[in-house]
Amino acid sequence: GERGMLLRGGGLLTLAYLLVNMEPTFVFFPLAMLLSGAGFVIAHSTLQTRATELVPTLRGTAVALFAFALFLGGGLGTYLAGLAIEYAGFPLTLYGTAAALALFTLVSWPLLRVVQRQHATE
């Protein structure tokens, strides 16, 4: 279900950011990119589906807000990652990203259960 997809997607993304720092790079980097792509697609599609179902009468608004948050996060995340790389270097930044993804996944996973229960009672 949705929760499993979110857990798998977040887990794959976390693993990908950890693998990027592994040596030899030529072995682990392609695997990391494969896992990153799969994790993003799994997590993104799950979150977007949930966004379209939150308020059926305002589906367009919900999708627009989801897209806005996605692209704002992408832009802001790129800027913050650049600063982090400048001050802490690539390895620490990538480990920090992996930790943030793991935290997001572990916090979102139980919250999705609450949302599903609320939807079931409506």
Short mmCIF file of N, CA and C in Angstrom, two decimals:
data_model
loop_
_atom_site.label_atom_id
_atom_site.label_comp_id
_atom_site.label_asym_id
_atom_site.label_seq_id
_atom_site.Cartn_x
_atom_site.Cartn_y
_atom_site.Cartn_z
N GLY A 1 0.80 -1.19 0.00
CA GLY A 1 0.00 0.00 0.00
C GLY A 1 0.85 1.26 0.00
N GLU A 2 0.20 2.36 0.26
CA GLU A 2 0.89 3.66 0.25
C GLU A 2 2.03 3.73 1.26
N ARG A 3 1.79 3.25 2.44
CA ARG A 3 2.83 3.34 3.48
C ARG A 3 4.06 2.53 3.09
N GLY A 4 3.83 1.35 2.53
CA GLY A 4 4.96 0.53 2.09
C GLY A 4 5.73 1.19 0.96
N MET A 5 5.00 1.82 0.05
CA MET A 5 5.65 2.51 -1.07
C MET A 5 6.50 3.68 -0.54
N LEU A 6 5.95 4.43 0.40
CA LEU A 6 6.70 5.55 0.96
C LEU A 6 7.94 5.06 1.70
N LEU A 7 7.79 3.98 2.45
CA LEU A 7 8.93 3.41 3.18
C LEU A 7 10.00 2.90 2.21
N ARG A 8 9.58 2.22 1.15
CA ARG A 8 10.54 1.72 0.16
C ARG A 8 11.23 2.86 -0.58
N GLY A 9 10.44 3.84 -1.02
CA GLY A 9 11.02 4.97 -1.75
C GLY A 9 12.01 5.75 -0.91
N GLY A 10 11.62 6.07 0.32
CA GLY A 10 12.52 6.78 1.21
C GLY A 10 13.75 5.96 1.57
N GLY A 11 13.55 4.67 1.75
CA GLY A 11 14.68 3.79 2.05
C GLY A 11 15.67 3.71 0.90
N LEU A 12 15.16 3.61 -0.32
CA LEU A 12 16.04 3.57 -1.49
C LEU A 12 16.81 4.88 -1.66
N LEU A 13 16.13 6.00 -1.45
CA LEU A 13 16.81 7.29 -1.54
C LEU A 13 17.90 7.43 -0.47
N THR A 14 17.58 7.01 0.74
CA THR A 14 18.58 7.06 1.82
C THR A 14 19.78 6.21 1.48
N LEU A 15 19.54 4.99 1.03
CA LEU A 15 20.63 4.08 0.66
C LEU A 15 21.46 4.66 -0.48
N ALA A 16 20.80 5.29 -1.44
CA ALA A 16 21.52 5.88 -2.58
C ALA A 16 22.50 6.94 -2.11
N TYR A 17 22.08 7.81 -1.20
CA TYR A 17 22.98 8.87 -0.72
C TYR A 17 24.12 8.30 0.12
N LEU A 18 23.90 7.18 0.77
CA LEU A 18 25.00 6.53 1.50
C LEU A 18 25.98 5.88 0.53
N LEU A 19 25.47 5.26 -0.53
CA LEU A 19 26.33 4.57 -1.50
C LEU A 19 27.21 5.52 -2.30
N VAL A 20 26.75 6.75 -2.50
CA VAL A 20 27.53 7.71 -3.28
C VAL A 20 28.91 7.93 -2.66
N ASN A 21 29.01 7.81 -1.35
CA ASN A 21 30.28 8.02 -0.66
C ASN A 21 31.17 6.78 -0.61
N MET A 22 30.70 5.67 -1.14
CA MET A 22 31.46 4.41 -1.04
C MET A 22 32.56 4.35 -2.11
N GLU A 23 33.61 3.63 -1.78
CA GLU A 23 34.70 3.38 -2.73
C GLU A 23 34.67 1.91 -3.12
N PRO A 24 35.00 1.53 -4.32
CA PRO A 24 35.39 2.37 -5.45
C PRO A 24 34.17 3.04 -6.08
N THR A 25 34.30 4.30 -6.35
CA THR A 25 33.20 5.11 -6.86
C THR A 25 32.61 4.55 -8.15
N PHE A 26 33.43 4.06 -9.06
CA PHE A 26 32.92 3.60 -10.35
C PHE A 26 32.00 2.40 -10.21
N VAL A 27 32.06 1.69 -9.09
CA VAL A 27 31.16 0.57 -8.85
C VAL A 27 29.88 1.05 -8.18
N PHE A 28 30.00 1.86 -7.16
CA PHE A 28 28.85 2.23 -6.35
C PHE A 28 28.03 3.39 -6.90
N PHE A 29 28.65 4.30 -7.63
CA PHE A 29 27.92 5.47 -8.12
C PHE A 29 26.78 5.09 -9.08
N PRO A 30 27.01 4.24 -10.08
CA PRO A 30 25.88 3.87 -10.95
C PRO A 30 24.75 3.18 -10.18
N LEU A 31 25.09 2.34 -9.23
CA LEU A 31 24.07 1.70 -8.41
C LEU A 31 23.31 2.74 -7.58
N ALA A 32 24.04 3.70 -7.04
CA ALA A 32 23.41 4.76 -6.26
C ALA A 32 22.43 5.56 -7.11
N MET A 33 22.79 5.86 -8.35
CA MET A 33 21.90 6.63 -9.23
C MET A 33 20.66 5.81 -9.60
N LEU A 34 20.83 4.51 -9.81
CA LEU A 34 19.69 3.64 -10.09
C LEU A 34 18.73 3.62 -8.90
N LEU A 35 19.27 3.43 -7.71
CA LEU A 35 18.44 3.41 -6.51
C LEU A 35 17.79 4.77 -6.25
N SER A 36 18.52 5.84 -6.52
CA SER A 36 17.98 7.18 -6.34
C SER A 36 16.79 7.42 -7.26
N GLY A 37 16.94 7.05 -8.51
CA GLY A 37 15.84 7.22 -9.47
C GLY A 37 14.62 6.41 -9.08
N ALA A 38 14.84 5.15 -8.71
CA ALA A 38 13.73 4.29 -8.30
C ALA A 38 13.07 4.82 -7.04
N GLY A 39 13.87 5.22 -6.07
CA GLY A 39 13.32 5.75 -4.82
C GLY A 39 12.51 7.01 -5.03
N PHE A 40 13.02 7.90 -5.88
CA PHE A 40 12.30 9.15 -6.16
C PHE A 40 10.95 8.86 -6.82
N VAL A 41 10.95 8.00 -7.82
CA VAL A 41 9.71 7.70 -8.54
C VAL A 41 8.68 7.07 -7.59
N ILE A 42 9.14 6.15 -6.75
CA ILE A 42 8.22 5.48 -5.82
C ILE A 42 7.66 6.48 -4.81
N ALA A 43 8.53 7.26 -4.18
CA ALA A 43 8.07 8.21 -3.16
C ALA A 43 7.23 9.33 -3.77
N HIS A 44 7.69 9.89 -4.89
CA HIS A 44 6.99 11.01 -5.53
C HIS A 44 5.59 10.61 -5.96
N SER A 45 5.46 9.48 -6.62
CA SER A 45 4.14 9.07 -7.11
C SER A 45 3.19 8.81 -5.95
N THR A 46 3.70 8.28 -4.87
CA THR A 46 2.86 8.03 -3.69
C THR A 46 2.39 9.34 -3.08
N LEU A 47 3.30 10.29 -2.91
CA LEU A 47 2.93 11.58 -2.32
C LEU A 47 2.00 12.37 -3.24
N GLN A 48 2.24 12.31 -4.55
CA GLN A 48 1.38 13.04 -5.48
C GLN A 48 -0.02 12.44 -5.50
N THR A 49 -0.11 11.13 -5.45
CA THR A 49 -1.42 10.48 -5.40
C THR A 49 -2.17 10.91 -4.16
N ARG A 50 -1.49 10.94 -3.03
CA ARG A 50 -2.12 11.36 -1.78
C ARG A 50 -2.58 12.82 -1.88
N ALA A 51 -1.79 13.67 -2.50
CA ALA A 51 -2.15 15.09 -2.66
C ALA A 51 -3.43 15.24 -3.48
N THR A 52 -3.60 14.43 -4.52
CA THR A 52 -4.79 14.55 -5.36
C THR A 52 -6.04 14.04 -4.65
N GLU A 53 -5.87 13.23 -3.62
CA GLU A 53 -7.02 12.66 -2.92
C GLU A 53 -7.40 13.42 -1.65
N LEU A 54 -6.57 14.37 -1.22
CA LEU A 54 -6.83 15.05 0.05
C LEU A 54 -8.16 15.79 0.06
N VAL A 55 -8.36 16.63 -0.93
CA VAL A 55 -9.60 17.40 -1.03
C VAL A 55 -10.12 17.25 -2.46
N PRO A 56 -10.96 16.24 -2.70
CA PRO A 56 -11.40 15.98 -4.08
C PRO A 56 -12.03 17.18 -4.78
N THR A 57 -12.69 18.05 -4.03
CA THR A 57 -13.33 19.20 -4.66
C THR A 57 -12.33 20.29 -5.04
N LEU A 58 -11.12 20.21 -4.50
CA LEU A 58 -10.07 21.19 -4.80
C LEU A 58 -8.83 20.49 -5.34
N ARG A 59 -9.03 19.48 -6.15
CA ARG A 59 -7.93 18.67 -6.66
C ARG A 59 -6.88 19.51 -7.38
N GLY A 60 -7.30 20.43 -8.22
CA GLY A 60 -6.36 21.28 -8.95
C GLY A 60 -5.50 22.12 -8.02
N THR A 61 -6.12 22.67 -7.00
CA THR A 61 -5.38 23.46 -6.02
C THR A 61 -4.39 22.59 -5.26
N ALA A 62 -4.82 21.39 -4.88
CA ALA A 62 -3.93 20.48 -4.14
C ALA A 62 -2.72 20.10 -4.98
N VAL A 63 -2.94 19.79 -6.25
CA VAL A 63 -1.82 19.42 -7.13
C VAL A 63 -0.91 20.62 -7.36
N ALA A 64 -1.50 21.81 -7.51
CA ALA A 64 -0.68 23.01 -7.70
C ALA A 64 0.19 23.27 -6.47
N LEU A 65 -0.37 23.12 -5.28
CA LEU A 65 0.42 23.31 -4.06
C LEU A 65 1.50 22.24 -3.93
N PHE A 66 1.18 21.01 -4.31
CA PHE A 66 2.17 19.94 -4.28
C PHE A 66 3.33 20.28 -5.23
N ALA A 67 3.01 20.69 -6.44
CA ALA A 67 4.05 21.03 -7.42
C ALA A 67 4.87 22.23 -6.94
N PHE A 68 4.19 23.23 -6.37
CA PHE A 68 4.90 24.39 -5.83
C PHE A 68 5.89 23.97 -4.75
N ALA A 69 5.43 23.15 -3.82
CA ALA A 69 6.31 22.69 -2.73
C ALA A 69 7.46 21.85 -3.28
N LEU A 70 7.19 21.02 -4.27
CA LEU A 70 8.23 20.17 -4.86
C LEU A 70 9.33 21.02 -5.49
N PHE A 71 8.95 22.00 -6.30
CA PHE A 71 9.95 22.81 -6.98
C PHE A 71 10.61 23.82 -6.05
N LEU A 72 9.87 24.35 -5.09
CA LEU A 72 10.48 25.23 -4.09
C LEU A 72 11.52 24.45 -3.28
N GLY A 73 11.16 23.24 -2.88
CA GLY A 73 12.09 22.39 -2.15
C GLY A 73 13.31 22.04 -2.98
N GLY A 74 13.10 21.78 -4.28
CA GLY A 74 14.22 21.48 -5.16
C GLY A 74 15.18 22.64 -5.29
N GLY A 75 14.64 23.83 -5.44
CA GLY A 75 15.48 25.02 -5.56
C GLY A 75 16.17 25.36 -4.25
N LEU A 76 15.42 25.37 -3.17
CA LEU A 76 15.99 25.69 -1.86
C LEU A 76 17.00 24.61 -1.44
N GLY A 77 16.66 23.35 -1.70
CA GLY A 77 17.56 22.26 -1.36
C GLY A 77 18.88 22.34 -2.11
N THR A 78 18.81 22.72 -3.38
CA THR A 78 20.03 22.88 -4.17
C THR A 78 20.91 23.98 -3.59
N TYR A 79 20.30 25.08 -3.23
CA TYR A 79 21.05 26.20 -2.64
C TYR A 79 21.69 25.77 -1.31
N LEU A 80 20.90 25.15 -0.45
CA LEU A 80 21.43 24.73 0.86
C LEU A 80 22.49 23.65 0.72
N ALA A 81 22.31 22.75 -0.23
CA ALA A 81 23.33 21.71 -0.46
C ALA A 81 24.63 22.35 -0.94
N GLY A 82 24.52 23.36 -1.79
CA GLY A 82 25.72 24.06 -2.25
C GLY A 82 26.47 24.71 -1.09
N LEU A 83 25.73 25.35 -0.20
CA LEU A 83 26.37 25.94 0.99
C LEU A 83 27.01 24.87 1.86
N ALA A 84 26.30 23.78 2.07
CA ALA A 84 26.83 22.71 2.91
C ALA A 84 28.08 22.10 2.31
N ILE A 85 28.09 21.90 0.99
CA ILE A 85 29.27 21.35 0.32
C ILE A 85 30.45 22.30 0.46
N GLU A 86 30.17 23.60 0.32
CA GLU A 86 31.24 24.59 0.44
C GLU A 86 31.87 24.58 1.83
N TYR A 87 31.05 24.43 2.86
CA TYR A 87 31.56 24.51 4.23
C TYR A 87 31.94 23.16 4.84
N ALA A 88 31.26 22.09 4.44
CA ALA A 88 31.50 20.79 5.08
C ALA A 88 32.07 19.74 4.14
N GLY A 89 31.98 19.99 2.84
CA GLY A 89 32.47 19.02 1.86
C GLY A 89 31.37 18.06 1.41
N PHE A 90 31.68 17.33 0.33
CA PHE A 90 30.70 16.41 -0.24
C PHE A 90 30.30 15.28 0.71
N PRO A 91 31.25 14.55 1.29
CA PRO A 91 30.84 13.40 2.11
C PRO A 91 29.89 13.76 3.24
N LEU A 92 30.21 14.78 4.02
CA LEU A 92 29.32 15.16 5.13
C LEU A 92 27.96 15.63 4.64
N THR A 93 27.95 16.36 3.53
CA THR A 93 26.68 16.83 2.97
C THR A 93 25.82 15.65 2.53
N LEU A 94 26.43 14.67 1.87
CA LEU A 94 25.68 13.51 1.42
C LEU A 94 25.20 12.66 2.59
N TYR A 95 26.03 12.51 3.62
CA TYR A 95 25.58 11.79 4.82
C TYR A 95 24.45 12.54 5.51
N GLY A 96 24.54 13.86 5.55
CA GLY A 96 23.46 14.66 6.12
C GLY A 96 22.17 14.54 5.33
N THR A 97 22.29 14.49 4.01
CA THR A 97 21.11 14.30 3.16
C THR A 97 20.49 12.94 3.42
N ALA A 98 21.32 11.92 3.55
CA ALA A 98 20.81 10.57 3.85
C ALA A 98 20.08 10.57 5.19
N ALA A 99 20.64 11.25 6.18
CA ALA A 99 20.00 11.31 7.50
C ALA A 99 18.66 12.05 7.42
N ALA A 100 18.61 13.15 6.66
CA ALA A 100 17.37 13.90 6.50
C ALA A 100 16.30 13.06 5.79
N LEU A 101 16.71 12.32 4.77
CA LEU A 101 15.76 11.46 4.06
C LEU A 101 15.24 10.35 4.97
N ALA A 102 16.13 9.76 5.76
CA ALA A 102 15.71 8.72 6.69
C ALA A 102 14.72 9.28 7.71
N LEU A 103 15.01 10.48 8.23
CA LEU A 103 14.12 11.11 9.19
C LEU A 103 12.76 11.41 8.57
N PHE A 104 12.76 11.98 7.35
CA PHE A 104 11.50 12.26 6.65
C PHE A 104 10.68 10.99 6.48
N THR A 105 11.35 9.91 6.08
CA THR A 105 10.66 8.64 5.86
C THR A 105 10.07 8.11 7.16
N LEU A 106 10.86 8.13 8.21
CA LEU A 106 10.40 7.58 9.49
C LEU A 106 9.30 8.42 10.14
N VAL A 107 9.28 9.72 9.86
CA VAL A 107 8.22 10.59 10.39
C VAL A 107 6.96 10.48 9.52
N SER A 108 7.13 10.43 8.21
CA SER A 108 6.00 10.38 7.29
C SER A 108 5.25 9.06 7.35
N TRP A 109 5.97 7.98 7.58
CA TRP A 109 5.37 6.65 7.54
C TRP A 109 4.22 6.51 8.54
N PRO A 110 4.40 6.85 9.83
CA PRO A 110 3.25 6.74 10.74
C PRO A 110 2.20 7.82 10.51
N LEU A 111 2.61 9.00 10.04
CA LEU A 111 1.63 10.05 9.78
C LEU A 111 0.66 9.66 8.67
N LEU A 112 1.15 8.91 7.70
CA LEU A 112 0.28 8.47 6.61
C LEU A 112 -0.80 7.53 7.13
N ARG A 113 -0.49 6.75 8.14
CA ARG A 113 -1.51 5.87 8.74
C ARG A 113 -2.63 6.71 9.36
N VAL A 114 -2.28 7.79 10.03
CA VAL A 114 -3.27 8.68 10.63
C VAL A 114 -4.17 9.27 9.55
N VAL A 115 -3.58 9.73 8.45
CA VAL A 115 -4.35 10.30 7.35
C VAL A 115 -5.27 9.24 6.74
N GLN A 116 -4.77 8.03 6.58
CA GLN A 116 -5.59 6.96 6.01
C GLN A 116 -6.77 6.64 6.92
N ARG A 117 -6.56 6.63 8.22
CA ARG A 117 -7.66 6.36 9.16
C ARG A 117 -8.71 7.46 9.11
N GLN A 118 -8.26 8.72 9.01
CA GLN A 118 -9.20 9.83 8.93
C GLN A 118 -10.02 9.74 7.65
N HIS A 119 -9.39 9.37 6.55
CA HIS A 119 -10.10 9.23 5.29
C HIS A 119 -11.11 8.09 5.35
N ALA A 120 -10.78 7.03 6.05
CA ALA A 120 -11.67 5.87 6.14
C ALA A 120 -12.93 6.19 6.93
N THR A 121 -12.84 7.10 7.89
CA THR A 121 -14.00 7.44 8.72
C THR A 121 -14.90 8.49 8.08
N GLU A 122 -14.43 9.14 7.02
CA GLU A 122 -15.24 10.20 6.37
C GLU A 122 -16.31 9.61 5.50
#
